[in-house]
Coordinates of C-alpha atoms in Angstrom, one line a residue:
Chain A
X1 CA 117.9 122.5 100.1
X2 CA 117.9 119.8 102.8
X3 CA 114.3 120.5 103.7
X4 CA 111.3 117.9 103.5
X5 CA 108.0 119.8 103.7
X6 CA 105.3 117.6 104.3
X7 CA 101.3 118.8 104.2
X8 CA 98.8 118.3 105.8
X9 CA 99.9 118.1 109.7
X10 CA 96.7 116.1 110.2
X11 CA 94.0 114.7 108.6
X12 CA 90.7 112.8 109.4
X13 CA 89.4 110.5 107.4
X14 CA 86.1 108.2 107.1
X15 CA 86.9 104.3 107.4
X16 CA 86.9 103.6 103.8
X17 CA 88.5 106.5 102.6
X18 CA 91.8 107.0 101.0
X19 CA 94.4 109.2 103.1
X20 CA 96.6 111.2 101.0
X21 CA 99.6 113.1 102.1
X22 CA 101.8 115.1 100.5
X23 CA 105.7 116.1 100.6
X24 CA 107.6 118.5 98.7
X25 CA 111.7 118.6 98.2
X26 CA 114.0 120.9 96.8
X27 CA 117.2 119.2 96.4
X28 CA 117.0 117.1 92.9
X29 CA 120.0 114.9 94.4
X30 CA 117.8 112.8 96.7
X31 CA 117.5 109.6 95.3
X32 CA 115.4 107.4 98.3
X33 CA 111.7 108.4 99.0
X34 CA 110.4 106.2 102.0
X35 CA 107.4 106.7 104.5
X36 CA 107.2 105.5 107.8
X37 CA 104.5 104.7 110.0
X38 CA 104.4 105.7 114.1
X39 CA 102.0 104.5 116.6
X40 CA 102.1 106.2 120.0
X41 CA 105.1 104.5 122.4
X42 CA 106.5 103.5 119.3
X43 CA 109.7 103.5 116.6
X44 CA 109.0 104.4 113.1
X45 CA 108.0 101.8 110.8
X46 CA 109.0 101.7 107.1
X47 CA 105.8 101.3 105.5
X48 CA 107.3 101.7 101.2
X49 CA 110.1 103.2 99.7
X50 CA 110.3 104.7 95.7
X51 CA 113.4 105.5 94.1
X52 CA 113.0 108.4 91.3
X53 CA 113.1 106.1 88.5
X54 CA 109.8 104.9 89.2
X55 CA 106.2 106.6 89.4
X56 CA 104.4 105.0 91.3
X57 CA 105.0 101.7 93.6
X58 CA 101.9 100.2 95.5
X59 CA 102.1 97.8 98.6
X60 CA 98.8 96.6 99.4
X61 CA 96.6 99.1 100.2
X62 CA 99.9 101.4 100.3
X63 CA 100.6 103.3 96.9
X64 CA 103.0 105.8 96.6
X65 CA 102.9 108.3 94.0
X66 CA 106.4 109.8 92.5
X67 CA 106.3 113.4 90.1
X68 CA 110.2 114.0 89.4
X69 CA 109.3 117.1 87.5
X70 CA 107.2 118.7 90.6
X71 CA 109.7 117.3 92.8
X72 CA 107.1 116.1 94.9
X73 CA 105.7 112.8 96.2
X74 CA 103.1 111.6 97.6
X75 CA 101.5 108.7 99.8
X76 CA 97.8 107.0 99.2
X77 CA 96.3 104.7 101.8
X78 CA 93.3 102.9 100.0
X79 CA 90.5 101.8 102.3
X80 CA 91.9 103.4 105.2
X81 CA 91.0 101.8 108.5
X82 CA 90.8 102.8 112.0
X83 CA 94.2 100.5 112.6
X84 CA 95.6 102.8 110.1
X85 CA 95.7 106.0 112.6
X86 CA 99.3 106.9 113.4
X87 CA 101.7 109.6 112.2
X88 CA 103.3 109.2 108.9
X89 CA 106.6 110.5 108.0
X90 CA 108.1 111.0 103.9
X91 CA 111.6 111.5 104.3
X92 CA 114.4 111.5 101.7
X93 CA 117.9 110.4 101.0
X94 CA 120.9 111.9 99.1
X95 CA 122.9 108.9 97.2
X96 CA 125.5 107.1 99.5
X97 CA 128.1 108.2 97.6
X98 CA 127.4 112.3 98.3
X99 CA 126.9 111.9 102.0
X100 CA 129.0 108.7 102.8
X101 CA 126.5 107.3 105.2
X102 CA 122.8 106.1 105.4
X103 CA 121.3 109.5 106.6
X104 CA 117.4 110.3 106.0
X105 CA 115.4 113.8 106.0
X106 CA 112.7 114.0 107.5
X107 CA 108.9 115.9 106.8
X108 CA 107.2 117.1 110.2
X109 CA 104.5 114.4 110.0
X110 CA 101.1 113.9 109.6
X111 CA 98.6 112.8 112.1
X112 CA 96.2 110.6 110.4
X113 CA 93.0 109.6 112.0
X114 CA 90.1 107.6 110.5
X115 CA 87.1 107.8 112.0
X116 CA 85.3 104.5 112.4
Chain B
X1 CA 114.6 88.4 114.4
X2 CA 115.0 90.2 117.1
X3 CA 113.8 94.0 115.9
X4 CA 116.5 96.8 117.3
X5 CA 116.7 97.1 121.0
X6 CA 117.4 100.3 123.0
X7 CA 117.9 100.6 126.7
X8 CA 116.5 102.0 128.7
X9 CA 113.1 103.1 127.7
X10 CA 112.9 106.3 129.9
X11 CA 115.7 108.6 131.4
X12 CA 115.1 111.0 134.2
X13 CA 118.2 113.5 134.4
X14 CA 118.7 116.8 136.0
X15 CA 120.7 119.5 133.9
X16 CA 124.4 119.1 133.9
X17 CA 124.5 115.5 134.2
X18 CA 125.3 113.2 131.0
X19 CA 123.9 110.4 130.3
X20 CA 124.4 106.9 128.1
X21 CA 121.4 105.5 125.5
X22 CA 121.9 101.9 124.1
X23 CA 121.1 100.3 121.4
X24 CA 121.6 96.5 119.8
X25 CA 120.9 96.8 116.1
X26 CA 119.1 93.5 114.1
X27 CA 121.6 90.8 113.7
X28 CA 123.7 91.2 110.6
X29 CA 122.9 94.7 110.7
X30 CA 126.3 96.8 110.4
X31 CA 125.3 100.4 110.0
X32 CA 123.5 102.4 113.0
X33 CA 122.3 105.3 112.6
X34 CA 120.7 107.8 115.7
X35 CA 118.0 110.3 115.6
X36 CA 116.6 113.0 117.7
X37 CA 112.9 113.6 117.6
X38 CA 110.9 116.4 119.1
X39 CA 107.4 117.7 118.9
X40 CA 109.3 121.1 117.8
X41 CA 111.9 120.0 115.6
X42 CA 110.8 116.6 114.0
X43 CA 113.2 113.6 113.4
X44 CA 116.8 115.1 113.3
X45 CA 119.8 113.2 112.4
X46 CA 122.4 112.5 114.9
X47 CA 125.4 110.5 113.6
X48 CA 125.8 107.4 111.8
X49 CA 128.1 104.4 112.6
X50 CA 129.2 101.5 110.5
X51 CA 132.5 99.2 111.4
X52 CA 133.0 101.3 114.2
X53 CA 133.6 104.6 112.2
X54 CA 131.3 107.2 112.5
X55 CA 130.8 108.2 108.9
X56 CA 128.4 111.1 109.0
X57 CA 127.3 113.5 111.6
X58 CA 124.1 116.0 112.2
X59 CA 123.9 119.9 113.4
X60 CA 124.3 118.7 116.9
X61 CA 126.4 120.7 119.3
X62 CA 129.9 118.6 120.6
X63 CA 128.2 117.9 123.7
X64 CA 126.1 114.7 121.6
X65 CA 128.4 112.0 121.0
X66 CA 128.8 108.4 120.2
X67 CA 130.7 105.0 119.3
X68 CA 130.3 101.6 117.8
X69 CA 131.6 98.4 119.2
X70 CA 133.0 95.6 116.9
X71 CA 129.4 93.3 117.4
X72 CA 127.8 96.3 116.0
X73 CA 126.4 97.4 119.0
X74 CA 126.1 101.2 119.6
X75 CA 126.5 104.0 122.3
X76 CA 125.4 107.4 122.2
X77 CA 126.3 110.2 125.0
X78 CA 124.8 112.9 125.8
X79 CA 127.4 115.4 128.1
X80 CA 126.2 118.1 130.5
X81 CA 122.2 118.4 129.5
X82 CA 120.3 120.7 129.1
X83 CA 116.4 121.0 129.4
X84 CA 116.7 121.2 125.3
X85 CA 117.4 118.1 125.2
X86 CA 114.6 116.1 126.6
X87 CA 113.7 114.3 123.5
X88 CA 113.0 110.9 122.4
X89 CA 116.0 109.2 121.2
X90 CA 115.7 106.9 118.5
X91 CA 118.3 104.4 117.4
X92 CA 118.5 102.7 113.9
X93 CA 120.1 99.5 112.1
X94 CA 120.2 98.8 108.9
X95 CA 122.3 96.3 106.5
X96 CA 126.1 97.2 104.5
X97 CA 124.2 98.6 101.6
X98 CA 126.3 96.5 98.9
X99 CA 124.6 98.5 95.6
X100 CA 125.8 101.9 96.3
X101 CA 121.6 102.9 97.2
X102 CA 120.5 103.0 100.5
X103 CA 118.6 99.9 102.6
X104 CA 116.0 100.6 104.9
X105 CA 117.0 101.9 108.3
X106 CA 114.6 99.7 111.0
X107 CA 114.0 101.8 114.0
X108 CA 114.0 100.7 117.7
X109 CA 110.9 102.0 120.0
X110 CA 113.7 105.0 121.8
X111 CA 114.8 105.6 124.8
X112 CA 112.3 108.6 126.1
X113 CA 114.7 111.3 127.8
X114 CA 113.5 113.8 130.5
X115 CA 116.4 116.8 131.1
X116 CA 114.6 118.8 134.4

């Protein structure tokens, strides 16, 4: 019930293309939905973050795409670039006052590559 | 602003030792937070720190451990290694979350740890 599964493990894409990745959660008490971004040698990077109230939030080319009922969300790069090739992460949250501390699940990842 | 900071970047241990990771969270950042991540496992949890108290901890056997100092700074401890824990070792900061949701957690670039 902890579990983040995340899909596709990786994914090439065309420069220009939208990059979509997917992630899947059973537990309907997470209440924080963010993605990260990871270049080689580096940290994660909080790319956007949705809390289940909303839909959809968008961030630049960025959008992120929120279906409470499927308990799934998802993340859309628009007009991907080659800059854009990293591994992206969804993870999730349970509410502060369950877990008593800032603690995220994490999917596996998703190598993204776009093709110049 | 300085981003988080961990020291050292790369650890070369042999099994049985223990070793010390480091890390300086942003400035005005109270709660750190330290991950494991593994091309097996993925981003695990570790613990979570904020004024000193650990306030949450991960599936980790007693042998991972850690502390907080009263400038936020954090320590984590790794006691008699094993070649399962090579890893990188990710530290994160992020601010006293003063609604009840959770703020972003801002990762530092790891400390890269090789158990042989």
């Amino acid at each position: 019930q902890q579990q983040v599964k995340q899909s596709p493990q990786s994914l090439i894409v065309q420069k220009g293309g939208i990059s979509i990745i997917n992630c899947a959660y059973e537990n309907t008490a997470f209440d924080y939905f963010p993605w990260y971004q990871q270049f080689p040698g580096k940290g994660p990077a909080l790319l956007i973050a949705i809390r289940p109230d909303v839909s959809e939030k968008k961030e630049g080319r960025f959008t992120i795409s929120f279906n409470k009922s499927a308990k799934q969300f998802s993340l859309h790069i628009m007009d991907s670039q080659p800059g854009d090739s990293a591994t992206y992460f969804c993870a999730a949250s349970l509410p502060l006052i369950i877990q008593g501390a800032q603690k995220l699940v994490f999917g596996q990842g998703t190598r993204l590559t776009i093709n110049p | 602003k300085a981003g988080v900071t961990q020291t050292p970047r790369y650890l070369i241990k042999t099994r049985g030792q223990q070793v010390t990771l480091s890390c300086s969270p942003i400035s005005g950042h109270r709660s750190v937070s330290w991950y494991q991540q593994t091309p097996g496992q993925g981003l695990q949890f570790l613990f979570e720190y904020f004024s000193e108290t650990q306030r949450n901890k991960g599936n980790f056997p007693g042998r991972f451990s850690g502390r907080q100092f009263s400038n936020s700074r954090s320590e984590m401890n790794v006691s008699t290694l094993e070649l399962g824990d090579s890893a990188l070792y990710l530290c994160a900061s992020s601010l006293y979350p003063s609604d009840g949701y959770n703020s972003p957690l801002h990762f530092g670039n790891g400390t890269r740890l090789t158990v042989t």
